[in-house]
Amino acid sequence: MFSYDVRGIKIDSADFWLDARRKVAFSFVSHGHSDHLKNHDIILATPPTIQFHAWRARQKKAIPLNLREQHEINDAIIELFSAGHILGSAMCRVTVNDISLLYTGDFKMKKSWTAEDIDIPHADILIMESTFGSPEYVYDHSPDFLQEELAGFVEECFRTGITPVVMGYALGKAQEAMKMLGDAGYNVRVHRAAWELAKIYMQFGIEFANCTPWKDEPVAADEILLIPPHSLYFKKVKNMPLRYRTVFLSGWANGPNGNRFGADYTIPISDHADFNELLDFVHQVNPHKVYTTHGFEHFPHHLRALGYDAELLTA
Ligand SMILES: [Zn+2]
């Protein structure tokens, strides 16, 4: 039904790729993160993903497919289901001759502030990510708990006359922080890259209260600065006459490289399923066969211990 090589996964009968890693004629794109954006001739994706793709990769030809709608290519039926990872992120189910294959891309099980809830369908064959496929990556904290932790960091900064600098990736994490902090009444100044992407969220009905773009000017005493975790932006912050403290929002916070940007503080706000949720996800899909893609190579061992027929997908 499918083949796999350095370019990625291809549904043979439809000549249709799933998140192809190199330029191909026709590929599904699971979401807007840049590691998934290549200038394929034609892409199939949800409308938000097409917008992110157009903004970042200047993609021209795209077939939009809404969640839970169907598209046919030769004998293959294509359907998309929400992956809960960032706005517009989708999993792709392909059915050929009554055999279904679900390809996940990145996904998240917990509720998000700005992405659609995950929607998990059944499939016979599952090809899944396993980013946090190791038992040390378990995050039990609820979204509300994490929001309170972030607000606590901000309050402590303000109490001591320090500017809180929140670091989160420009697409996904930044908009989560905008929503969590802005809705709680804090004034958030947002770095340009994250702001431009937030405008696409706004087009799809996500509202951000109390957030304004930051254009390198000094920030007021009651404002939070939100920047991507990149040394370039750090330099600008360092050059400002400002006492500041940084917090990095990352699902890697529990691991050995959790604080790779040297932030003063980390909060494990993740846009991926944790280890237990990966197992729960497989249980819900209830497949006959599981292949894992990027992530921990030993994750299939954990699945086999639970009785699944699982292996790492290798070329
Ligand atoms: Zn991603």
Short mmCIF file of C-alpha atoms and ligand atoms in Angstrom, two decimals:
data_model
loop_
_atom_site.label_atom_id
_atom_site.label_comp_id
_atom_site.label_asym_id
_atom_site.label_seq_id
_atom_site.Cartn_x
_atom_site.Cartn_y
_atom_site.Cartn_z
CA MET A 1 0.00 0.00 0.00
CA PHE A 2 2.85 2.37 0.82
CA SER A 3 6.56 2.62 0.24
CA TYR A 4 9.26 4.46 2.15
CA ASP A 5 12.57 5.98 1.10
CA VAL A 6 14.69 9.05 1.82
CA ARG A 7 11.95 11.28 0.46
CA GLY A 8 9.45 9.88 2.95
CA ILE A 9 6.24 7.85 2.77
CA LYS A 10 4.33 7.38 -0.48
CA ILE A 11 0.88 5.90 -1.09
CA ASP A 12 1.76 3.91 -4.19
CA SER A 13 -1.54 3.70 -6.06
CA ALA A 14 -2.22 7.44 -5.67
CA ASP A 15 1.36 8.66 -6.21
CA PHE A 16 0.68 10.74 -3.11
CA TRP A 17 3.28 11.53 -0.44
CA LEU A 18 2.79 12.09 3.27
CA ASP A 19 4.91 15.00 4.58
CA ALA A 20 7.57 14.31 1.95
CA ARG A 21 10.98 15.47 3.16
CA ARG A 22 12.18 16.42 -0.31
CA LYS A 23 10.43 18.17 -3.16
CA VAL A 24 7.89 15.87 -4.84
CA ALA A 25 4.96 16.31 -7.24
CA PHE A 26 2.11 15.91 -4.74
CA SER A 27 2.23 15.70 -0.94
CA PHE A 28 0.03 15.95 2.11
CA VAL A 29 1.43 18.54 4.54
CA SER A 30 0.44 17.83 8.14
CA HIS A 31 1.01 21.30 9.62
CA GLY A 32 2.78 24.62 9.29
CA HIS A 33 6.09 24.02 11.10
CA SER A 34 8.98 24.76 8.80
CA ASP A 35 10.49 21.26 8.94
CA HIS A 36 7.40 20.14 7.02
CA LEU A 37 7.47 22.87 4.40
CA LYS A 38 9.02 22.01 1.06
CA ASN A 39 8.11 23.57 -2.25
CA HIS A 40 6.23 20.59 -3.66
CA ASP A 41 4.42 21.07 -6.98
CA ILE A 42 1.04 20.60 -5.29
CA ILE A 43 0.15 20.14 -1.63
CA LEU A 44 -2.99 18.88 0.07
CA ALA A 45 -3.60 20.36 3.52
CA THR A 46 -6.12 22.09 5.78
CA PRO A 47 -6.84 25.77 4.98
CA PRO A 48 -4.75 27.11 7.95
CA THR A 49 -1.77 24.93 6.99
CA ILE A 50 -1.99 26.20 3.42
CA GLN A 51 -1.85 29.78 4.76
CA PHE A 52 1.20 29.05 6.95
CA HIS A 53 2.81 27.25 4.03
CA ALA A 54 2.12 30.15 1.66
CA TRP A 55 3.54 32.65 4.14
CA ARG A 56 6.74 30.72 4.78
CA ALA A 57 7.44 28.73 1.61
CA ARG A 58 5.60 30.79 -1.00
CA GLN A 59 3.57 27.75 -2.01
CA LYS A 60 1.22 28.44 -4.92
CA LYS A 61 -0.70 25.28 -5.80
CA ALA A 62 -2.65 23.76 -2.97
CA ILE A 63 -5.74 21.60 -2.55
CA PRO A 64 -7.56 22.61 0.64
CA LEU A 65 -9.29 19.82 2.54
CA ASN A 66 -11.29 20.48 5.69
CA LEU A 67 -11.15 18.16 8.68
CA ARG A 68 -13.37 15.07 8.30
CA GLU A 69 -14.04 15.73 4.61
CA GLN A 70 -13.02 13.30 1.85
CA HIS A 71 -10.89 13.64 -1.26
CA GLU A 72 -10.37 10.86 -3.80
CA ILE A 73 -7.16 10.16 -5.71
CA ASN A 74 -7.45 7.15 -8.04
CA ASP A 75 -8.59 4.31 -5.74
CA ALA A 76 -7.54 6.08 -2.53
CA ILE A 77 -9.88 7.96 -0.20
CA ILE A 78 -8.10 10.70 1.73
CA GLU A 79 -9.51 12.12 4.99
CA LEU A 80 -7.99 14.56 7.48
CA PHE A 81 -8.49 14.52 11.27
CA SER A 82 -7.37 17.16 13.75
CA ALA A 83 -3.96 16.45 15.30
CA GLY A 84 -4.33 19.04 18.11
CA HIS A 85 -0.69 20.14 17.64
CA ILE A 86 -1.05 23.70 16.30
CA LEU A 87 -3.87 25.49 14.47
CA GLY A 88 -4.80 23.49 11.35
CA SER A 89 -2.57 20.50 12.16
CA ALA A 90 -3.98 17.28 10.74
CA MET A 91 -3.49 13.54 10.57
CA CYS A 92 -4.16 11.88 7.21
CA ARG A 93 -6.12 8.64 6.82
CA VAL A 94 -5.84 6.93 3.45
CA THR A 95 -8.16 4.04 2.61
CA VAL A 96 -7.43 1.74 -0.34
CA ASN A 97 -9.48 -1.45 -0.92
CA ASP A 98 -10.96 -1.24 2.59
CA ILE A 99 -7.52 -1.11 4.24
CA SER A 100 -6.96 2.12 6.15
CA LEU A 101 -3.65 3.76 7.00
CA LEU A 102 -3.35 6.66 9.44
CA TYR A 103 -0.32 8.95 9.23
CA THR A 104 -0.09 11.30 12.21
CA GLY A 105 2.53 14.00 11.72
CA ASP A 106 3.02 15.80 15.05
CA PHE A 107 0.10 15.50 17.44
CA LYS A 108 -0.97 16.53 20.92
CA MET A 109 -3.58 14.92 23.16
CA LYS A 110 -4.10 17.57 25.85
CA LYS A 111 -6.33 20.55 25.20
CA SER A 112 -4.68 23.50 23.57
CA TRP A 113 -5.56 27.20 23.80
CA THR A 114 -5.33 27.85 20.07
CA ALA A 115 -5.48 24.49 18.20
CA GLU A 116 -8.50 22.33 17.45
CA ASP A 117 -8.96 19.34 19.82
CA ILE A 118 -7.44 16.10 18.57
CA ASP A 119 -9.86 13.76 16.75
CA ILE A 120 -8.66 10.13 16.75
CA PRO A 121 -10.05 7.74 14.11
CA HIS A 122 -9.55 3.98 13.82
CA ALA A 123 -7.06 2.65 11.25
CA ASP A 124 -5.61 -0.76 10.31
CA ILE A 125 -2.09 0.56 9.84
CA LEU A 126 -0.68 3.41 11.93
CA ILE A 127 2.39 5.47 11.07
CA MET A 128 3.05 7.75 14.02
CA GLU A 129 5.51 10.27 15.40
CA SER A 130 7.16 9.40 18.72
CA THR A 131 8.87 12.67 19.67
CA PHE A 132 8.44 12.02 23.42
CA GLY A 133 8.50 8.21 23.10
CA SER A 134 10.57 7.65 26.22
CA PRO A 135 9.18 7.22 29.76
CA GLU A 136 10.97 10.25 31.26
CA TYR A 137 8.73 12.50 29.16
CA VAL A 138 5.48 12.44 31.09
CA TYR A 139 3.60 15.69 31.69
CA ASP A 140 0.70 15.36 34.07
CA HIS A 141 0.04 19.07 34.48
CA SER A 142 -3.23 20.40 33.09
CA PRO A 143 -3.29 23.39 30.73
CA ASP A 144 -4.80 25.47 33.57
CA PHE A 145 -1.98 24.52 35.94
CA LEU A 146 0.62 25.56 33.35
CA GLN A 147 -1.18 28.85 32.74
CA GLU A 148 -1.06 29.53 36.48
CA GLU A 149 2.64 28.66 36.59
CA LEU A 150 3.33 31.08 33.74
CA ALA A 151 1.21 33.79 35.38
CA GLY A 152 3.10 33.18 38.65
CA PHE A 153 6.41 33.77 36.87
CA VAL A 154 5.07 37.01 35.36
CA GLU A 155 3.68 38.26 38.69
CA GLU A 156 6.97 37.59 40.46
CA CYS A 157 8.83 39.57 37.77
CA PHE A 158 6.45 42.54 38.00
CA ARG A 159 6.58 42.49 41.81
CA THR A 160 10.34 42.96 41.69
CA GLY A 161 10.35 45.52 38.86
CA ILE A 162 11.69 43.12 36.24
CA THR A 163 10.41 42.66 32.66
CA PRO A 164 9.24 39.09 32.00
CA VAL A 165 10.65 37.77 28.71
CA VAL A 166 8.75 34.72 27.45
CA MET A 167 10.49 32.58 24.84
CA GLY A 168 8.41 30.35 22.57
CA TYR A 169 8.70 29.22 18.97
CA ALA A 170 7.12 31.65 16.51
CA LEU A 171 4.42 29.26 15.30
CA GLY A 172 2.30 27.46 17.86
CA LYS A 173 4.00 28.09 21.19
CA ALA A 174 4.01 31.88 20.76
CA GLN A 175 0.28 31.99 20.01
CA GLU A 176 -0.42 29.71 22.99
CA ALA A 177 1.47 32.16 25.21
CA MET A 178 -0.38 35.13 23.66
CA LYS A 179 -3.70 33.47 24.44
CA MET A 180 -2.79 32.29 27.95
CA LEU A 181 -1.36 35.64 29.02
CA GLY A 182 -3.53 38.04 27.00
CA ASP A 183 -6.79 36.42 28.10
CA ALA A 184 -5.60 36.65 31.72
CA GLY A 185 -5.35 40.43 31.29
CA TYR A 186 -1.59 40.85 30.82
CA ASN A 187 -0.21 43.19 28.16
CA VAL A 188 1.92 41.18 25.77
CA ARG A 189 4.34 42.69 23.25
CA VAL A 190 4.87 40.14 20.49
CA HIS A 191 7.92 39.75 18.29
CA ARG A 192 7.28 40.38 14.57
CA ALA A 193 7.68 36.78 13.35
CA ALA A 194 5.16 35.45 15.86
CA TRP A 195 2.84 38.39 15.26
CA GLU A 196 2.68 37.80 11.49
CA LEU A 197 1.76 34.15 12.09
CA ALA A 198 -0.78 35.19 14.76
CA LYS A 199 -2.55 37.20 12.05
CA ILE A 200 -3.29 33.91 10.27
CA TYR A 201 -4.77 32.58 13.53
CA MET A 202 -6.97 35.70 13.63
CA GLN A 203 -8.19 34.99 10.08
CA PHE A 204 -9.46 31.65 11.39
CA GLY A 205 -11.30 33.20 14.31
CA ILE A 206 -8.76 32.95 17.14
CA GLU A 207 -8.84 36.21 19.10
CA PHE A 208 -5.88 37.59 21.03
CA ALA A 209 -6.72 40.13 23.73
CA ASN A 210 -4.11 42.60 25.06
CA CYS A 211 -1.45 41.61 22.49
CA THR A 212 0.39 44.13 20.29
CA PRO A 213 3.38 43.81 17.96
CA TRP A 214 6.82 44.70 19.34
CA LYS A 215 9.07 46.73 17.06
CA ASP A 216 12.27 46.74 19.12
CA GLU A 217 11.22 49.77 21.20
CA PRO A 218 11.52 49.80 25.02
CA VAL A 219 8.62 48.09 26.77
CA ALA A 220 6.54 49.60 29.57
CA ALA A 221 6.77 48.40 33.17
CA ASP A 222 3.53 46.42 32.94
CA GLU A 223 4.35 44.68 29.65
CA ILE A 224 5.55 41.16 28.88
CA LEU A 225 7.94 40.62 25.99
CA LEU A 226 7.34 37.51 23.86
CA ILE A 227 10.19 36.44 21.56
CA PRO A 228 11.25 33.28 19.70
CA PRO A 229 14.17 31.45 21.38
CA HIS A 230 16.91 32.74 19.11
CA SER A 231 20.14 34.54 19.94
CA LEU A 232 19.36 37.28 17.43
CA TYR A 233 16.31 38.43 19.39
CA PHE A 234 18.14 37.97 22.67
CA LYS A 235 20.76 40.48 21.58
CA LYS A 236 18.06 43.11 21.08
CA VAL A 237 16.69 42.44 24.55
CA LYS A 238 20.17 42.57 26.09
CA ASN A 239 20.84 45.93 24.44
CA MET A 240 17.76 47.50 25.97
CA PRO A 241 18.05 49.43 29.26
CA LEU A 242 16.03 46.76 30.97
CA ARG A 243 16.15 44.37 33.90
CA TYR A 244 14.62 41.16 32.65
CA ARG A 245 14.13 37.49 33.47
CA THR A 246 13.50 34.78 30.85
CA VAL A 247 11.22 31.76 30.75
CA PHE A 248 11.40 29.15 27.99
CA LEU A 249 8.22 27.25 27.12
CA SER A 250 9.20 23.77 25.97
CA GLY A 251 8.10 20.17 26.16
CA TRP A 252 11.78 19.26 26.41
CA ALA A 253 11.97 20.91 29.85
CA ASN A 254 12.09 17.48 31.56
CA GLY A 255 14.99 16.19 29.46
CA PRO A 256 18.77 16.68 29.47
CA ASN A 257 18.67 19.48 26.87
CA GLY A 258 15.55 21.05 28.34
CA ASN A 259 17.08 24.46 28.82
CA ARG A 260 19.26 24.67 25.75
CA PHE A 261 18.73 28.43 25.42
CA GLY A 262 19.96 29.19 28.92
CA ALA A 263 16.68 30.65 30.15
CA ASP A 264 16.28 31.55 33.83
CA TYR A 265 13.25 29.32 34.07
CA THR A 266 11.46 26.65 31.99
CA ILE A 267 7.82 25.58 31.90
CA PRO A 268 6.96 22.27 30.17
CA ILE A 269 4.28 23.64 27.84
CA SER A 270 4.39 21.11 25.02
CA ASP A 271 2.68 20.79 21.66
CA HIS A 272 3.34 17.03 21.49
CA ALA A 273 1.79 13.99 23.16
CA ASP A 274 3.85 12.80 26.13
CA PHE A 275 4.95 9.17 26.57
CA ASN A 276 1.74 7.94 28.23
CA GLU A 277 -0.39 9.79 25.70
CA LEU A 278 1.48 8.15 22.80
CA LEU A 279 0.54 4.76 24.25
CA ASP A 280 -3.05 5.88 24.84
CA PHE A 281 -3.21 7.17 21.26
CA VAL A 282 -2.21 3.77 19.84
CA HIS A 283 -4.81 2.12 22.06
CA GLN A 284 -7.52 4.40 20.65
CA VAL A 285 -6.52 3.95 16.99
CA ASN A 286 -6.45 0.18 17.63
CA PRO A 287 -4.31 -0.74 14.59
CA HIS A 288 -3.04 -4.17 13.46
CA LYS A 289 0.38 -2.74 12.68
CA VAL A 290 2.30 0.29 13.99
CA TYR A 291 5.28 2.02 12.40
CA THR A 292 7.03 4.82 14.23
CA THR A 293 8.86 7.67 12.51
CA HIS A 294 10.99 10.43 14.04
CA GLY A 295 11.44 10.24 17.77
CA PHE A 296 12.96 7.70 20.12
CA GLU A 297 14.13 4.55 18.36
CA HIS A 298 13.24 2.35 21.31
CA PHE A 299 9.59 3.45 21.40
CA PRO A 300 8.45 0.38 19.36
CA HIS A 301 9.86 -1.83 22.17
CA HIS A 302 7.39 -0.25 24.58
CA LEU A 303 4.55 -0.94 22.14
CA ARG A 304 5.63 -4.55 21.58
CA ALA A 305 5.68 -5.06 25.35
CA LEU A 306 1.99 -4.10 25.28
CA GLY A 307 1.29 -6.67 22.55
CA TYR A 308 1.33 -4.45 19.47
CA ASP A 309 3.03 -5.41 16.22
CA ALA A 310 5.30 -2.35 16.09
CA GLU A 311 8.52 -1.36 14.39
CA LEU A 312 10.60 1.66 13.49
CA LEU A 313 10.07 2.75 9.90
CA THR A 314 13.41 2.63 8.13
CA ALA A 315 14.31 3.11 4.47
ZN ZN B 1 5.36 20.42 14.57
#
